[in-house]
Short mmCIF file of C-alpha atoms in Angstrom, two decimals:
data_model
loop_
_atom_site.label_atom_id
_atom_site.label_comp_id
_atom_site.label_asym_id
_atom_site.label_seq_id
_atom_site.Cartn_x
_atom_site.Cartn_y
_atom_site.Cartn_z
CA MET T 1 -46.91 23.99 -11.49
CA LEU T 2 -43.56 25.35 -10.31
CA ASP T 3 -45.28 27.62 -7.80
CA ARG T 4 -47.23 24.69 -6.36
CA ASN T 5 -44.00 22.70 -5.90
CA PHE T 6 -42.30 25.65 -4.22
CA ASN T 7 -45.30 25.97 -1.93
CA ASN T 8 -45.13 22.24 -1.09
CA LEU T 9 -41.39 22.59 -0.41
CA TYR T 10 -42.02 25.57 1.88
CA ILE T 11 -44.66 23.63 3.85
CA ALA T 12 -42.26 20.67 4.17
CA LEU T 13 -39.46 22.92 5.43
CA ASP T 14 -41.81 24.60 7.90
CA SER T 15 -42.92 21.21 9.23
CA LEU T 16 -39.33 19.98 9.67
CA GLY T 17 -38.32 23.24 11.34
CA ALA T 18 -41.10 22.84 13.87
CA ASN T 19 -39.79 19.36 14.79
CA ARG T 20 -36.00 19.79 14.64
CA LEU T 21 -35.07 17.17 17.23
CA ARG T 22 -37.33 14.51 15.72
CA SER T 23 -36.00 15.30 12.24
CA PHE T 24 -32.40 14.98 13.48
CA LEU T 25 -33.05 11.67 15.24
CA THR T 26 -34.82 10.40 12.11
CA ALA T 27 -31.75 11.29 10.03
CA LEU T 28 -29.26 9.47 12.31
CA GLY T 29 -29.38 6.25 10.28
CA ILE T 30 -28.69 8.21 7.09
CA ILE T 31 -25.88 10.13 8.80
CA PHE T 32 -24.04 6.99 9.86
CA GLY T 33 -24.79 5.23 6.58
CA VAL T 34 -23.44 8.06 4.42
CA GLY T 35 -20.46 8.51 6.75
CA ALA T 36 -19.66 4.81 6.38
CA VAL T 37 -19.99 5.04 2.58
CA ILE T 38 -17.58 8.00 2.45
CA ALA T 39 -15.09 6.24 4.75
CA MET T 40 -15.39 2.97 2.79
CA LEU T 41 -14.74 4.63 -0.56
CA ALA T 42 -11.89 6.73 0.88
CA ILE T 43 -10.18 3.69 2.42
CA GLY T 44 -10.79 1.63 -0.74
CA ARG T 45 -9.33 4.28 -3.05
CA GLY T 46 -6.43 4.85 -0.67
CA ALA T 47 -5.68 1.12 -0.51
CA GLN T 48 -5.85 0.84 -4.30
CA ALA T 49 -3.51 3.80 -4.77
CA GLU T 50 -1.13 2.43 -2.15
CA ILE T 51 -1.05 -1.00 -3.77
CA LEU T 52 -0.30 0.58 -7.16
CA ASP T 53 2.46 2.71 -5.61
CA GLN T 54 3.92 -0.36 -3.92
CA MET T 55 3.81 -2.26 -7.22
CA LYS T 56 5.80 0.56 -8.80
CA LEU T 57 8.29 0.45 -5.93
CA VAL T 58 8.95 -3.28 -5.85
CA GLY T 59 8.64 -3.67 -9.61
CA VAL T 60 6.69 -6.24 -11.55
CA ASN T 61 7.69 -9.94 -11.72
CA ASN T 62 10.33 -9.59 -9.00
CA ILE T 63 11.72 -12.20 -6.62
CA VAL T 64 13.63 -10.96 -3.56
CA ILE T 65 16.24 -13.13 -1.83
CA LYS T 66 17.81 -12.15 1.49
CA PRO T 67 20.29 -13.98 3.71
CA LYS T 68 19.10 -15.13 7.10
CA ALA T 69 20.63 -16.79 10.13
CA GLU T 70 19.68 -20.44 10.32
CA ASP T 71 18.06 -21.14 13.69
CA LYS T 72 18.45 -24.23 15.84
CA LYS T 73 15.22 -25.80 14.59
CA ASP T 74 16.46 -25.60 10.98
CA ASP T 75 19.73 -27.24 12.00
CA GLU T 76 17.94 -30.06 13.84
CA GLN T 77 15.57 -30.59 10.91
CA GLN T 78 18.47 -30.81 8.46
CA GLN T 79 20.27 -33.30 10.68
CA LYS T 80 17.11 -35.42 10.90
CA GLU T 81 16.70 -35.33 7.10
CA SER T 82 20.35 -36.28 6.66
CA ASP T 83 19.94 -39.16 9.13
CA ASP T 84 16.89 -40.40 7.24
CA LYS T 85 18.72 -40.30 3.91
CA SER T 86 21.94 -41.88 5.15
CA GLY T 87 20.50 -44.29 7.67
CA GLY T 88 21.88 -42.27 10.57
CA GLY T 89 25.57 -42.62 9.80
CA ASN T 90 26.47 -39.41 8.01
CA GLY T 91 23.72 -37.04 9.22
CA LYS T 92 25.84 -35.35 11.86
CA ALA T 93 28.73 -34.89 9.45
CA ALA T 94 26.42 -33.38 6.83
CA ALA T 95 24.93 -30.99 9.37
CA THR T 96 28.42 -29.98 10.48
CA LYS T 97 29.46 -29.37 6.89
CA ALA T 98 26.34 -27.29 6.34
CA ARG T 99 27.44 -24.72 8.92
CA PHE T 100 30.22 -23.57 6.59
CA SER T 101 27.81 -22.01 4.07
CA LYS T 102 28.69 -18.35 3.56
CA GLY T 103 25.25 -17.13 2.49
CA LEU T 104 24.37 -15.27 -0.67
CA SER T 105 27.27 -14.44 -2.96
CA ILE T 106 28.05 -12.89 -6.32
CA ALA T 107 28.73 -16.43 -7.51
CA ASP T 108 25.13 -17.35 -6.64
CA ALA T 109 23.88 -14.40 -8.67
CA GLU T 110 26.03 -15.34 -11.65
CA SER T 111 24.86 -18.98 -11.49
CA ILE T 112 21.20 -17.96 -11.39
CA ARG T 113 21.76 -15.59 -14.32
CA ARG T 114 23.53 -18.29 -16.33
CA ILE T 115 21.40 -21.37 -15.58
CA ILE T 116 17.76 -20.29 -15.15
CA PRO T 117 16.21 -19.23 -18.49
CA THR T 118 13.16 -17.46 -16.99
CA VAL T 119 15.38 -14.81 -15.37
CA ALA T 120 15.41 -11.49 -17.24
CA VAL T 121 17.42 -9.21 -14.93
CA ILE T 122 19.31 -9.81 -11.70
CA SER T 123 20.40 -7.14 -9.22
CA PRO T 124 22.72 -8.02 -6.30
CA GLU T 125 23.11 -5.54 -3.42
CA MET T 126 25.72 -5.03 -0.70
CA ILE T 127 24.68 -2.72 2.12
CA GLN T 128 26.77 -1.23 4.92
CA GLU T 129 26.36 1.80 7.15
CA GLN T 130 29.20 4.32 7.16
CA ASP T 131 29.86 7.77 8.57
CA VAL T 132 29.48 10.20 5.68
CA ILE T 133 31.32 13.52 5.86
CA TYR T 134 31.31 16.56 3.59
CA GLY T 135 32.84 19.75 4.92
CA SER T 136 31.46 20.35 8.40
CA LYS T 137 28.42 18.11 7.90
CA SER T 138 28.28 14.44 8.82
CA SER T 139 25.69 11.70 9.05
CA LYS T 140 25.49 7.90 9.26
CA LEU T 141 24.06 6.60 5.96
CA LYS T 142 23.75 3.36 4.03
CA ILE T 143 26.34 2.74 1.30
CA VAL T 144 24.77 0.35 -1.21
CA GLY T 145 26.82 -1.59 -3.73
CA VAL T 146 24.71 -2.16 -6.85
CA GLU T 147 24.78 -2.84 -10.56
CA PRO T 148 23.06 -0.48 -13.05
CA ALA T 149 20.13 -2.92 -13.25
CA PHE T 150 19.25 -1.91 -9.67
CA PHE T 151 17.91 1.46 -10.83
CA ASP T 152 15.75 -0.10 -13.55
CA ILE T 153 14.27 -2.83 -11.34
CA ASN T 154 13.40 -0.36 -8.56
CA ASN T 155 12.17 2.36 -10.94
CA ILE T 156 14.73 4.86 -9.65
CA LYS T 157 15.51 7.62 -12.14
CA ILE T 158 18.77 9.55 -12.28
CA GLY T 159 17.83 13.23 -11.99
CA ALA T 160 21.32 14.63 -12.63
CA GLY T 161 24.58 13.13 -13.85
CA ASP T 162 24.99 9.56 -15.08
CA VAL T 163 24.89 5.96 -13.93
CA PHE T 164 28.12 3.94 -13.56
CA ASN T 165 29.89 3.15 -16.83
CA GLN T 166 31.57 -0.18 -17.60
CA ARG T 167 35.08 0.99 -16.74
CA GLN T 168 33.98 2.30 -13.33
CA ARG T 169 32.15 -0.94 -12.58
CA ILE T 170 34.92 -3.36 -13.57
CA ALA T 171 37.75 -1.35 -11.99
CA GLY T 172 35.79 -0.69 -8.78
CA GLU T 173 36.45 3.04 -8.96
CA GLY T 174 35.59 5.35 -6.08
CA VAL T 175 32.47 6.88 -7.59
CA CYS T 176 28.93 7.16 -6.23
CA ILE T 177 25.37 8.24 -6.96
CA ILE T 178 23.62 9.97 -4.06
CA GLY T 179 19.92 9.99 -3.16
CA SER T 180 17.87 13.19 -3.36
CA ASP T 181 17.69 13.53 0.45
CA VAL T 182 21.47 13.11 0.69
CA LYS T 183 21.81 16.03 -1.71
CA ARG T 184 19.48 18.15 0.43
CA LYS T 185 21.37 17.18 3.58
CA PHE T 186 24.90 17.93 2.35
CA PHE T 187 24.52 20.17 -0.71
CA ILE T 188 21.83 22.74 0.01
CA SER T 189 22.85 25.42 -2.48
CA GLU T 190 25.57 23.80 -4.60
CA ASP T 191 25.76 21.26 -7.40
CA PRO T 192 27.09 17.95 -5.98
CA ILE T 193 28.18 16.53 -9.35
CA GLY T 194 31.97 16.23 -9.39
CA LYS T 195 32.32 16.83 -5.64
CA THR T 196 34.12 14.32 -3.40
CA ILE T 197 32.46 12.96 -0.28
CA LYS T 198 34.01 10.81 2.45
CA CYS T 199 32.12 7.57 3.16
CA GLY T 200 33.77 5.65 5.98
CA ALA T 201 37.47 5.45 5.16
CA GLN T 202 36.94 6.01 1.41
CA TRP T 203 36.66 9.17 -0.66
CA LEU T 204 34.01 8.86 -3.38
CA LYS T 205 33.40 11.16 -6.33
CA ILE T 206 29.73 12.00 -6.96
CA ILE T 207 28.71 11.29 -10.57
CA GLY T 208 24.91 11.36 -10.22
CA VAL T 209 21.87 12.26 -8.12
CA THR T 210 18.63 10.25 -8.08
CA GLU T 211 15.19 11.78 -8.47
CA GLU T 212 13.07 11.84 -5.32
CA LYS T 213 11.08 8.66 -4.77
CA THR T 214 8.15 8.99 -2.37
CA ILE T 215 7.61 5.99 -0.09
CA SER T 216 4.91 5.90 2.58
CA LYS T 217 5.60 4.60 6.08
CA ALA T 218 3.04 1.82 5.57
CA THR T 219 4.88 0.67 2.45
CA LYS T 220 8.21 0.61 4.28
CA ASP T 221 6.70 -1.41 7.11
CA ASN T 222 4.70 -3.83 4.94
CA LEU T 223 7.37 -4.61 2.36
CA GLY T 224 10.54 -3.87 4.32
CA ILE T 225 11.61 -1.26 1.77
CA ARG T 226 14.21 1.27 2.89
CA ASP T 227 14.15 4.95 1.95
CA TYR T 228 16.07 5.03 -1.35
CA ASN T 229 16.41 8.82 -1.11
CA LEU T 230 18.76 8.48 1.88
CA ASP T 231 21.17 5.98 0.30
CA ILE T 232 24.52 6.40 -1.46
CA TYR T 233 25.04 3.99 -4.36
CA ILE T 234 28.40 2.65 -5.52
CA PRO T 235 29.39 -0.04 -8.06
CA ILE T 236 29.20 -3.48 -6.46
CA GLN T 237 32.85 -4.08 -7.39
CA THR T 238 33.75 -0.91 -5.48
CA SER T 239 31.89 -2.30 -2.47
CA LEU T 240 33.90 -5.52 -2.74
CA ILE T 241 37.26 -3.78 -3.08
CA ARG T 242 36.89 -0.89 -0.67
CA TYR T 243 34.43 -2.05 1.99
CA LYS T 244 33.84 -5.81 2.19
CA ASN T 245 37.27 -7.45 2.39
CA PRO T 246 40.06 -5.71 0.46
CA SER T 247 42.80 -8.17 1.48
CA LEU T 248 40.90 -11.20 0.19
CA TYR T 249 40.03 -9.36 -3.00
CA LEU T 250 43.62 -8.37 -3.68
CA GLY T 251 44.75 -11.93 -3.04
CA ALA T 252 42.21 -13.37 -5.46
CA GLY T 253 42.84 -10.89 -8.24
CA GLU T 254 40.15 -10.21 -10.82
CA ASN T 255 38.59 -13.64 -10.22
CA ALA T 256 37.04 -12.38 -6.98
CA PHE T 257 34.04 -10.97 -8.75
CA PHE T 258 33.61 -13.61 -11.40
CA ASN T 259 34.61 -16.72 -9.44
CA ASN T 260 31.81 -19.29 -9.86
CA ASN T 261 33.69 -22.30 -8.46
CA ASP T 262 32.95 -21.57 -4.83
CA GLN T 263 31.96 -25.19 -4.11
CA GLN T 264 35.56 -26.40 -4.52
CA PRO T 265 37.30 -27.51 -1.30
CA GLY T 266 39.10 -24.70 0.50
CA ASN T 267 37.50 -21.93 -1.53
CA GLN T 268 36.01 -19.18 0.66
CA ILE T 269 33.06 -17.05 -0.44
CA PHE T 270 33.82 -13.63 1.01
CA HIS T 271 31.71 -11.48 -1.32
CA GLN T 272 28.52 -11.79 0.73
CA LEU T 273 25.30 -10.14 -0.55
CA ASP T 274 22.68 -8.43 1.59
CA GLN T 275 19.95 -8.75 -1.01
CA LEU T 276 19.38 -10.24 -4.44
CA VAL T 277 16.50 -9.02 -6.60
CA ILE T 278 15.58 -11.16 -9.60
CA GLN T 279 13.14 -10.12 -12.32
CA VAL T 280 11.61 -12.87 -14.46
CA HIS T 281 10.20 -12.52 -17.96
CA GLU T 282 6.58 -13.51 -17.19
CA SER T 283 4.54 -13.19 -13.99
CA GLU T 284 3.14 -16.70 -14.61
CA SER T 285 6.60 -18.16 -13.95
CA LEU T 286 7.17 -16.33 -10.63
CA SER T 287 6.33 -19.21 -8.28
CA GLU T 288 8.02 -21.85 -10.42
CA SER T 289 11.17 -19.73 -10.78
CA ALA T 290 11.27 -19.08 -7.02
CA THR T 291 11.05 -22.82 -6.34
CA ILE T 292 13.85 -23.63 -8.80
CA ILE T 293 16.06 -20.86 -7.38
CA SER T 294 15.45 -22.12 -3.83
CA ARG T 295 16.50 -25.67 -4.75
CA MET T 296 19.54 -24.41 -6.60
CA LEU T 297 20.71 -22.21 -3.71
CA ARG T 298 20.24 -25.02 -1.18
CA ARG T 299 22.52 -27.25 -3.26
CA ARG T 300 25.11 -24.48 -3.53
CA HIS T 301 24.89 -23.75 0.22
CA ASN T 302 25.44 -27.36 1.33
CA ASP T 303 21.72 -27.84 1.97
CA VAL T 304 21.59 -24.96 4.48
CA LEU T 305 18.47 -22.81 4.42
CA ASP T 306 20.40 -19.61 5.17
CA PHE T 307 18.31 -17.46 2.83
CA GLU T 308 14.66 -16.47 2.46
CA ILE T 309 12.73 -15.87 -0.75
CA THR T 310 9.76 -13.53 -1.04
CA ILE T 311 7.63 -12.53 -4.01
CA PRO T 312 6.44 -8.93 -3.39
CA GLU T 313 3.74 -9.09 -6.06
CA GLN T 314 2.08 -12.05 -4.35
CA LEU T 315 2.33 -10.32 -0.97
CA LEU T 316 0.64 -7.25 -2.45
CA LYS T 317 -2.12 -9.35 -3.99
CA GLN T 318 -2.72 -10.98 -0.60
CA GLN T 319 -2.85 -7.54 0.99
CA GLN T 320 -5.35 -6.43 -1.64
CA LYS T 321 -7.55 -9.46 -0.92
CA THR T 322 -7.48 -8.67 2.80
CA LYS T 323 -8.40 -5.06 2.14
CA ASP T 324 -11.16 -6.14 -0.24
CA VAL T 325 -12.68 -8.26 2.53
CA PHE T 326 -12.47 -5.26 4.86
CA ASN T 327 -14.19 -3.08 2.25
CA ILE T 328 -16.96 -5.67 1.81
CA VAL T 329 -17.59 -5.70 5.57
CA LEU T 330 -17.61 -1.90 5.63
CA SER T 331 -19.97 -1.83 2.64
CA ALA T 332 -22.33 -4.20 4.45
CA ILE T 333 -22.29 -1.95 7.51
CA ALA T 334 -22.97 1.11 5.34
CA GLY T 335 -25.81 -0.68 3.53
CA ILE T 336 -27.41 -1.83 6.78
CA SER T 337 -27.12 1.71 8.21
CA LEU T 338 -28.81 3.19 5.14
CA LEU T 339 -31.53 0.52 5.26
CA VAL T 340 -32.18 1.17 8.95
CA GLY T 341 -32.17 4.90 8.25
CA GLY T 342 -34.68 4.45 5.44
CA ILE T 343 -36.97 2.32 7.60
CA GLY T 344 -36.68 4.92 10.35
CA ILE T 345 -37.71 7.67 7.93
CA MET T 346 -40.69 5.63 6.75
CA ASN T 347 -41.86 4.89 10.30
CA ILE T 348 -41.52 8.51 11.44
CA MET T 349 -43.29 9.74 8.31
CA LEU T 350 -46.16 7.27 8.87
CA ALA T 351 -46.48 8.53 12.44
CA SER T 352 -46.35 12.10 11.13
CA VAL T 353 -49.16 11.36 8.66
CA LEU T 354 -51.30 10.08 11.52
CA GLU T 355 -50.53 13.11 13.69
CA ARG T 356 -51.26 15.57 10.89
CA THR T 357 -54.47 13.98 9.62
CA ARG T 358 -56.50 17.15 10.34
CA GLU T 359 -53.85 19.32 8.61
CA ILE T 360 -54.10 17.08 5.53
CA GLY T 361 -57.91 17.43 5.55
CA ILE T 362 -57.70 21.23 5.79
CA ARG T 363 -55.25 21.41 2.85
CA MET T 364 -57.51 19.20 0.74
CA ALA T 365 -60.56 21.29 1.70
CA LEU T 366 -58.70 24.42 0.57
CA GLY T 367 -58.05 22.91 -2.88
CA ALA T 368 -54.86 20.90 -2.50
CA GLN T 369 -54.72 17.95 -4.87
CA LYS T 370 -53.47 14.46 -4.07
CA LYS T 371 -50.19 15.12 -5.86
CA ASP T 372 -49.64 18.19 -3.64
CA ILE T 373 -49.95 16.03 -0.52
CA VAL T 374 -47.64 13.41 -2.08
CA MET T 375 -45.04 16.05 -2.96
CA GLN T 376 -45.21 17.62 0.52
CA PHE T 377 -44.40 14.38 2.32
CA LEU T 378 -41.86 13.30 -0.32
CA PHE T 379 -40.10 16.64 0.10
CA GLU T 380 -39.99 16.07 3.87
CA ALA T 381 -38.51 12.58 3.48
CA VAL T 382 -35.93 13.70 0.90
CA LEU T 383 -34.97 16.79 2.94
CA ILE T 384 -34.42 14.63 6.02
CA SER T 385 -32.23 12.30 3.93
CA LEU T 386 -30.27 15.13 2.31
CA SER T 387 -29.65 16.89 5.62
CA GLY T 388 -28.50 13.56 7.03
CA GLY T 389 -26.36 13.12 3.92
CA ILE T 390 -24.66 16.50 4.43
CA ILE T 391 -23.86 15.72 8.06
CA GLY T 392 -22.79 12.20 7.03
CA VAL T 393 -20.40 13.58 4.40
CA ILE T 394 -18.82 15.88 6.99
CA LEU T 395 -18.59 12.95 9.42
CA GLY T 396 -17.17 10.61 6.75
CA VAL T 397 -14.55 13.10 5.48
CA SER T 398 -13.49 13.88 9.06
CA GLY T 399 -13.32 10.17 9.88
CA ALA T 400 -11.23 9.46 6.77
CA TYR T 401 -8.85 12.28 7.71
CA LEU T 402 -8.48 10.97 11.28
CA VAL T 403 -7.90 7.41 10.01
CA ASP T 404 -5.19 8.70 7.66
CA LYS T 405 -3.44 10.68 10.39
CA LEU T 406 -3.91 8.52 13.48
CA ALA T 407 -4.13 4.95 12.15
CA ASP T 408 -1.62 5.53 9.31
CA ILE T 409 -4.07 4.05 6.77
CA HIS T 410 -3.92 5.95 3.50
CA THR T 411 -7.32 7.39 2.51
CA ILE T 412 -8.46 9.37 -0.54
CA VAL T 413 -11.76 11.27 -0.50
CA SER T 414 -12.90 12.05 -4.04
CA GLY T 415 -15.70 14.18 -5.44
CA ILE T 416 -17.34 11.12 -6.97
CA SER T 417 -17.64 9.47 -3.53
CA ILE T 418 -19.40 12.57 -2.16
CA PHE T 419 -21.72 12.62 -5.19
CA ILE T 420 -22.52 8.91 -4.75
CA SER T 421 -23.31 9.51 -1.08
CA PHE T 422 -25.77 12.30 -1.90
CA VAL T 423 -27.43 10.17 -4.57
CA LEU T 424 -27.81 7.28 -2.11
CA ALA T 425 -29.22 9.58 0.57
CA SER T 426 -31.74 11.09 -1.87
CA ALA T 427 -32.72 7.65 -3.16
CA VAL T 428 -33.31 6.35 0.36
CA GLY T 429 -35.51 9.33 1.22
CA LEU T 430 -37.44 9.02 -2.03
CA ILE T 431 -37.96 5.25 -1.84
CA PHE T 432 -38.93 5.09 1.82
CA GLY T 433 -40.99 8.27 1.63
CA ILE T 434 -43.32 7.03 -1.13
CA SER T 435 -45.48 4.81 1.10
CA PRO T 436 -46.25 7.48 3.76
CA ALA T 437 -46.83 10.10 1.04
CA ARG T 438 -49.30 7.89 -0.83
CA LYS T 439 -51.08 7.01 2.40
CA ALA T 440 -51.47 10.70 3.23
CA ALA T 441 -52.71 11.55 -0.28
CA HIS T 442 -55.39 8.83 -0.27
CA LYS T 443 -57.04 9.94 2.95
CA ASN T 444 -60.67 11.06 2.83
CA PRO T 445 -60.82 14.84 3.41
CA ILE T 446 -64.12 14.64 5.35
CA GLU T 447 -62.77 11.96 7.71
CA CYS T 448 -59.57 13.96 8.11
CA LEU T 449 -61.54 17.06 9.20
CA ARG T 450 -63.43 14.98 11.76
CA HIS T 451 -60.13 13.70 13.22
CA ASP T 452 -59.17 15.18 16.61
#
């Protein structure tokens, strides 16, 4: 039995070898179909991995608030709303008053923390670029004023040293935690802990180093995330005292950080924030919390929309939906290619059966059974599909690599995707090869021998 199958396989290989060009053209549909399957699975897995990585970066249940410059249209809209509410008399005055909003402040953060019960953690940030110098090395880097909650919300681990303690935070001491790339840039072969580094006009003592956090270019572009490895982190009180406005801070005393009465006449909000990240207890309350926070901030900012609120998790889900649609389209293309390839195999095999009618008759006359004829033509169909599958895998892997490098779309080619592609190719050859094989096996040997 095994010998007969090997003999049928040999005859099938010999037949395909004698018609190489036709066999290759027959396999084209399978080649493109399998290549599309490989590319689809690679892009799908890459997108899934990227979404998961982005979720880890932005954190779960987060709301991000950033200040923005109010444009002319916003100002005109607010004046119109004020005119509608006041009958036209006080609209201009209200709009003029609105221009005095100072943007996001520590007081805003404290009010959100105190008033909104769905908020679990809140992390204000102050960001400024400064010339950083250590020894003979210098570079322009971001100095980020943060609270300890910043590291938890953004899943940033401290690789060496410690986070800021309470005394350092309240007193605004000149201490800092540097990113892993900052360590590599300034401290190649020495331990940075305890060293002093000059950031702008201030000398800061290094008390910690963060672990490296990998962020893809696509993630930075899509979510507007900066490279945390290149930042230097200081207590937010240190940022207020030493970088933002020291004279105003010294004049206000300790109330500068904790002052929540910024709506009183004559009170100036000078502790401006560059970003405010809020983490809520439950993801179900994300949208509702964002709406409440927006209303609250508009009241505090004299009805000026000088901030923008984004929910990264919802943006990522929307991205995932878009990529799912893309994968569905690619799957349809792959399915159509495999179907066309299968139909092509069946048509060519039917034509081959007609051409080789006399050969079939001779084999039957020499003792070949119907199942031998069936196996011969099935072997041919499956071999065409498998050879097309091999070329398709090479094409798909190469295409996925080029997409990853040239289009900056993350792709992951796995062993399971290659296995699935081979199974699909074999199945197509087997399914679409059955009809020609059965037709060849049911021919009358005498009529076959009479065929010219």
